[in-house]
Amino acid sequence: MTTMIEERKMIRDLAKKIAKDHFEPRAAEIDKNGEMPWDNLKILAENGLFGAHIPEEYGGTGADFHSHLSVVEEVAKACASTSVALSTQALTMAPFLIAGTQEQKEKYLTKLATGEVLGSFGITESQAGSDVAGVKTTATKDGDNYILNGHKIFITNAGESEIYVFVTRTSEERTKGITLFIVEKGTEGLTFGKKEEKMGIRGSVTREVFLENVRVPIANMLGGEGEGFKILMTVFNETRPVVGAQALGIAGAAFDYAKNYIQERTQFGKTLDQFQLSRAKISEMFIKLETARLLVYESGQRLQDQDSQVPLYSSMAKCYASDVAMELTTDAVQLLGGNGYIQDYPVERFMRDAKITQIYEGTNQIQLLIIANELLN
């Protein structure tokens, strides 16, 4: 019988090997071309890595949340763009696990967990980013259907995904007026804007989404009417550690490259690792990397244990790990000097990829407010 520790190691080792053999060699090309890494996503699906933490009855592997975090970390370490598909899939699957009906889970969650299709989660609008309760997209009841109208921005995988979960407003009540709906690609009135040209994670497609009189049946409501905000808060508790794991992978890649570089690069007749400043910097980087690792996996464990401090640790993990990723990737560029600034070396890509982890899933400034609320209220 396989123990939990053995299962975790097996899944991490599998993800690490796949990422190292298949994703890392093409990461620079994917970044340069700005195209979806469909071949990478196919490999993830074939190996059951989209739904490591999803119950087997819904197409997942049935492992724990720790294993899912480790998959995201290893994939992000090799190719951040590919890891975005994992984190977005987790975001899309979360409300199905939390509030989905049996029929919704069987119809949609299974396809998402196996990687048969991609999913997208539509929250952000021009006036509603960190303020999720500020969404203006409306859902108006019409008999046995709802009519959706609105405009979403910065939606990951938009146009590529087959399944969408949209955050809408069903009443004027600020938080109690939020409701989630499932919309399938091809539904009349659902259209997409041009692909955004981004600074980093360029192999992840981001587009605007337009909903014009999109008609969906009541059966496509996730949770009850007005329950969307409560569901979202629970969703974010799950997905913020995932962004933390992504940041951890990017930071780890930067650290490894910088460490190897200073052991080989020669200046003034000796390798850089013999200079005290370089040795101190690499030590500081490693301390921060491992501290971030402890916090990310602690948040995952608390989530699994349904600990009362999940919101606190979830926000801390996302905030700290992403700050560390930005700091370590910048340090790596500095350690490489001029070489760090040119595209022949990967550290400038690591730095560009790291920045988004401080922004999406709630900016780090919002995380600080959440942390303060959890500590003081």
Coordinates of C-alpha atoms in Angstrom, one line a residue, residues 21-227:
D21 CA 12.6 16.6 -20.3
H22 CA 9.8 18.3 -22.3
F23 CA 9.0 21.8 -21.0
E24 CA 12.3 23.4 -20.1
P25 CA 13.9 22.9 -23.6
R26 CA 11.1 24.8 -25.3
A27 CA 10.4 27.5 -22.7
A28 CA 12.4 30.2 -24.4
E29 CA 10.8 29.4 -27.8
I30 CA 7.3 29.5 -26.2
D31 CA 8.1 32.8 -24.7
K32 CA 9.4 34.2 -27.9
N33 CA 6.5 33.1 -30.1
G34 CA 3.8 33.8 -27.5
E35 CA 1.9 30.7 -28.5
M36 CA -0.1 28.3 -26.3
P37 CA 2.1 25.3 -25.5
W38 CA -0.6 22.8 -26.6
D39 CA 1.9 19.9 -26.8
N40 CA 2.9 20.5 -23.2
L41 CA -0.7 20.6 -22.1
K42 CA -1.3 17.3 -23.8
I43 CA 1.5 15.7 -21.9
L44 CA 0.1 17.0 -18.6
A45 CA -3.3 15.6 -19.5
E46 CA -1.9 12.2 -20.5
N47 CA -0.1 11.9 -17.2
G48 CA -3.1 12.9 -15.1
L49 CA -1.4 16.1 -13.8
F50 CA -4.2 18.6 -14.4
G51 CA -6.3 17.1 -11.6
A52 CA -3.8 15.6 -9.1
H53 CA -6.0 16.8 -6.2
I54 CA -9.4 16.1 -7.7
P55 CA -11.3 12.9 -6.5
E56 CA -10.9 10.0 -8.9
E57 CA -14.7 9.8 -9.4
Y58 CA -14.4 13.2 -11.2
G59 CA -11.5 12.3 -13.4
G60 CA -8.6 13.3 -11.0
T61 CA -5.8 11.3 -9.5
G62 CA -7.2 11.5 -6.0
A63 CA -4.0 12.8 -4.4
D64 CA -3.8 15.6 -1.8
F65 CA -3.5 19.3 -2.3
H66 CA 0.2 19.2 -1.5
S67 CA 0.8 17.1 -4.6
H68 CA -1.1 19.6 -6.8
L69 CA 1.2 22.4 -5.4
S70 CA 4.3 20.3 -6.2
V71 CA 3.1 19.7 -9.8
V72 CA 2.6 23.5 -10.3
E73 CA 6.0 24.3 -8.7
E74 CA 7.9 21.8 -10.9
V75 CA 6.2 22.9 -14.1
A76 CA 6.7 26.6 -13.3
K77 CA 10.3 26.0 -12.7
A78 CA 10.7 24.6 -16.2
C79 CA 8.1 26.8 -18.1
A80 CA 6.0 29.5 -16.3
S81 CA 3.7 29.8 -19.3
T82 CA 2.8 26.1 -19.1
S83 CA 2.2 26.4 -15.4
V84 CA -0.5 29.1 -15.9
A85 CA -2.7 26.5 -17.6
L86 CA -2.5 24.4 -14.4
S87 CA -3.2 27.3 -12.1
T88 CA -6.1 28.5 -14.3
Q89 CA -7.5 25.0 -14.5
A90 CA -7.4 24.8 -10.7
L91 CA -9.2 28.2 -10.4
T92 CA -11.9 27.0 -12.8
M93 CA -12.4 23.6 -11.0
A94 CA -12.5 25.0 -7.5
P95 CA -16.1 26.4 -7.6
F96 CA -17.3 23.0 -9.0
L97 CA -15.8 21.2 -6.0
I98 CA -17.2 23.8 -3.6
A99 CA -20.7 24.4 -4.9
G100 CA -21.2 22.3 -8.0
T101 CA -24.2 19.9 -8.3
Q102 CA -23.5 16.2 -9.0
E103 CA -24.6 16.8 -12.6
Q104 CA -22.3 19.8 -13.0
K105 CA -19.4 17.9 -11.7
E106 CA -20.0 14.9 -14.0
K107 CA -20.6 17.1 -17.0
Y108 CA -17.8 19.7 -16.6
L109 CA -15.4 18.9 -13.7
T110 CA -14.5 15.5 -15.2
K111 CA -13.4 17.1 -18.5
L112 CA -11.4 19.8 -16.7
A113 CA -9.7 17.4 -14.3
T114 CA -8.6 15.0 -17.1
G115 CA -7.4 17.9 -19.2
E116 CA -9.8 17.0 -22.0
V117 CA -10.7 20.7 -22.2
L118 CA -9.3 23.9 -20.7
G119 CA -11.3 26.2 -18.5
S120 CA -11.4 29.9 -17.8
F121 CA -12.6 32.0 -14.9
G122 CA -14.1 35.4 -15.8
I123 CA -13.9 37.9 -12.9
T124 CA -11.9 41.0 -13.9
E125 CA -13.6 44.0 -15.5
S126 CA -12.4 47.5 -16.1
Q127 CA -13.9 48.6 -12.8
A128 CA -13.6 45.3 -10.9
G129 CA -10.2 43.7 -10.3
S130 CA -9.2 43.3 -6.7
D131 CA -12.7 44.6 -5.9
V132 CA -14.5 41.4 -7.0
A133 CA -17.8 42.7 -5.6
G134 CA -17.7 45.6 -8.0
V135 CA -18.5 43.5 -11.1
K136 CA -21.0 45.1 -13.5
T137 CA -21.7 42.1 -15.8
T138 CA -25.4 41.3 -15.3
A139 CA -27.4 38.1 -15.2
T140 CA -31.1 38.7 -15.6
K141 CA -33.7 36.0 -15.0
D142 CA -35.9 35.1 -18.0
G143 CA -38.1 32.2 -17.4
D144 CA -36.0 29.1 -17.0
N145 CA -32.9 31.0 -18.2
Y146 CA -30.6 33.8 -17.3
I147 CA -29.4 36.5 -19.8
L148 CA -25.8 37.6 -19.3
N149 CA -24.5 40.9 -20.5
G150 CA -21.1 42.4 -19.8
H151 CA -17.4 42.8 -20.6
K152 CA -14.5 41.0 -19.0
I153 CA -10.8 41.8 -19.3
F154 CA -7.5 39.9 -18.7
I155 CA -9.2 36.5 -18.9
T156 CA -6.6 33.7 -19.1
N157 CA -7.1 31.1 -21.9
A158 CA -10.1 33.1 -23.2
G159 CA -10.9 31.9 -26.7
E160 CA -8.9 28.7 -26.1
S161 CA -11.0 27.3 -23.3
E162 CA -14.2 25.3 -23.8
I163 CA -15.7 25.9 -20.3
Y164 CA -16.1 29.3 -18.7
V165 CA -17.2 30.3 -15.2
F166 CA -18.4 34.0 -15.1
V167 CA -18.9 36.2 -12.1
T168 CA -22.1 38.2 -12.6
R169 CA -24.5 40.5 -10.7
T170 CA -28.1 39.3 -10.2
S171 CA -29.1 42.1 -7.9
E172 CA -27.9 45.5 -6.7
E173 CA -26.8 44.2 -3.3
R174 CA -23.0 44.5 -3.2
T175 CA -21.8 41.1 -2.1
K176 CA -25.1 39.3 -1.9
G177 CA -25.8 40.2 -5.5
I178 CA -23.0 38.1 -6.9
T179 CA -23.8 34.8 -8.8
L180 CA -21.6 32.4 -10.8
F181 CA -22.6 30.9 -14.1
I182 CA -21.2 28.2 -16.4
V183 CA -21.0 29.2 -20.1
E184 CA -19.8 26.9 -22.9
K185 CA -17.7 28.1 -25.8
G186 CA -19.9 28.5 -28.8
T187 CA -22.8 29.9 -26.9
E188 CA -24.5 32.6 -28.9
G189 CA -23.4 36.1 -27.8
L190 CA -20.1 34.9 -26.3
T191 CA -17.2 36.5 -28.2
F192 CA -13.5 37.3 -27.6
G193 CA -11.1 40.2 -28.2
K194 CA -7.6 40.2 -29.6
K195 CA -4.8 38.4 -27.8
E196 CA -3.0 40.7 -25.3
E197 CA 0.8 41.2 -25.8
K198 CA 2.2 40.7 -22.3
M199 CA 5.5 41.3 -20.6
G200 CA 5.7 37.8 -19.2
I201 CA 4.0 34.4 -19.3
R202 CA 3.8 35.1 -23.0
G203 CA 2.8 31.5 -23.8
S204 CA -0.4 32.0 -21.9
V205 CA -3.2 33.5 -23.9
T206 CA -5.1 36.5 -22.4
R207 CA -8.1 38.2 -24.0
E208 CA -11.1 40.3 -23.4
V209 CA -14.5 38.6 -23.3
F210 CA -17.8 40.0 -24.4
L211 CA -21.2 38.7 -23.3
E212 CA -24.1 40.0 -25.3
N213 CA -27.4 38.5 -24.5
V214 CA -25.8 35.2 -23.6
R215 CA -28.6 32.8 -22.6
V216 CA -27.9 30.1 -20.2
P217 CA -30.2 27.7 -18.3
I218 CA -30.7 27.8 -14.6
A219 CA -28.9 24.5 -14.4
N220 CA -25.7 26.4 -15.3
M221 CA -25.8 28.4 -12.1
L222 CA -23.0 27.4 -9.8
G223 CA -24.3 27.5 -6.2
G224 CA -27.4 29.5 -5.5
E225 CA -28.4 33.0 -6.6
G226 CA -26.5 35.5 -4.6
E227 CA -24.0 33.0 -3.2

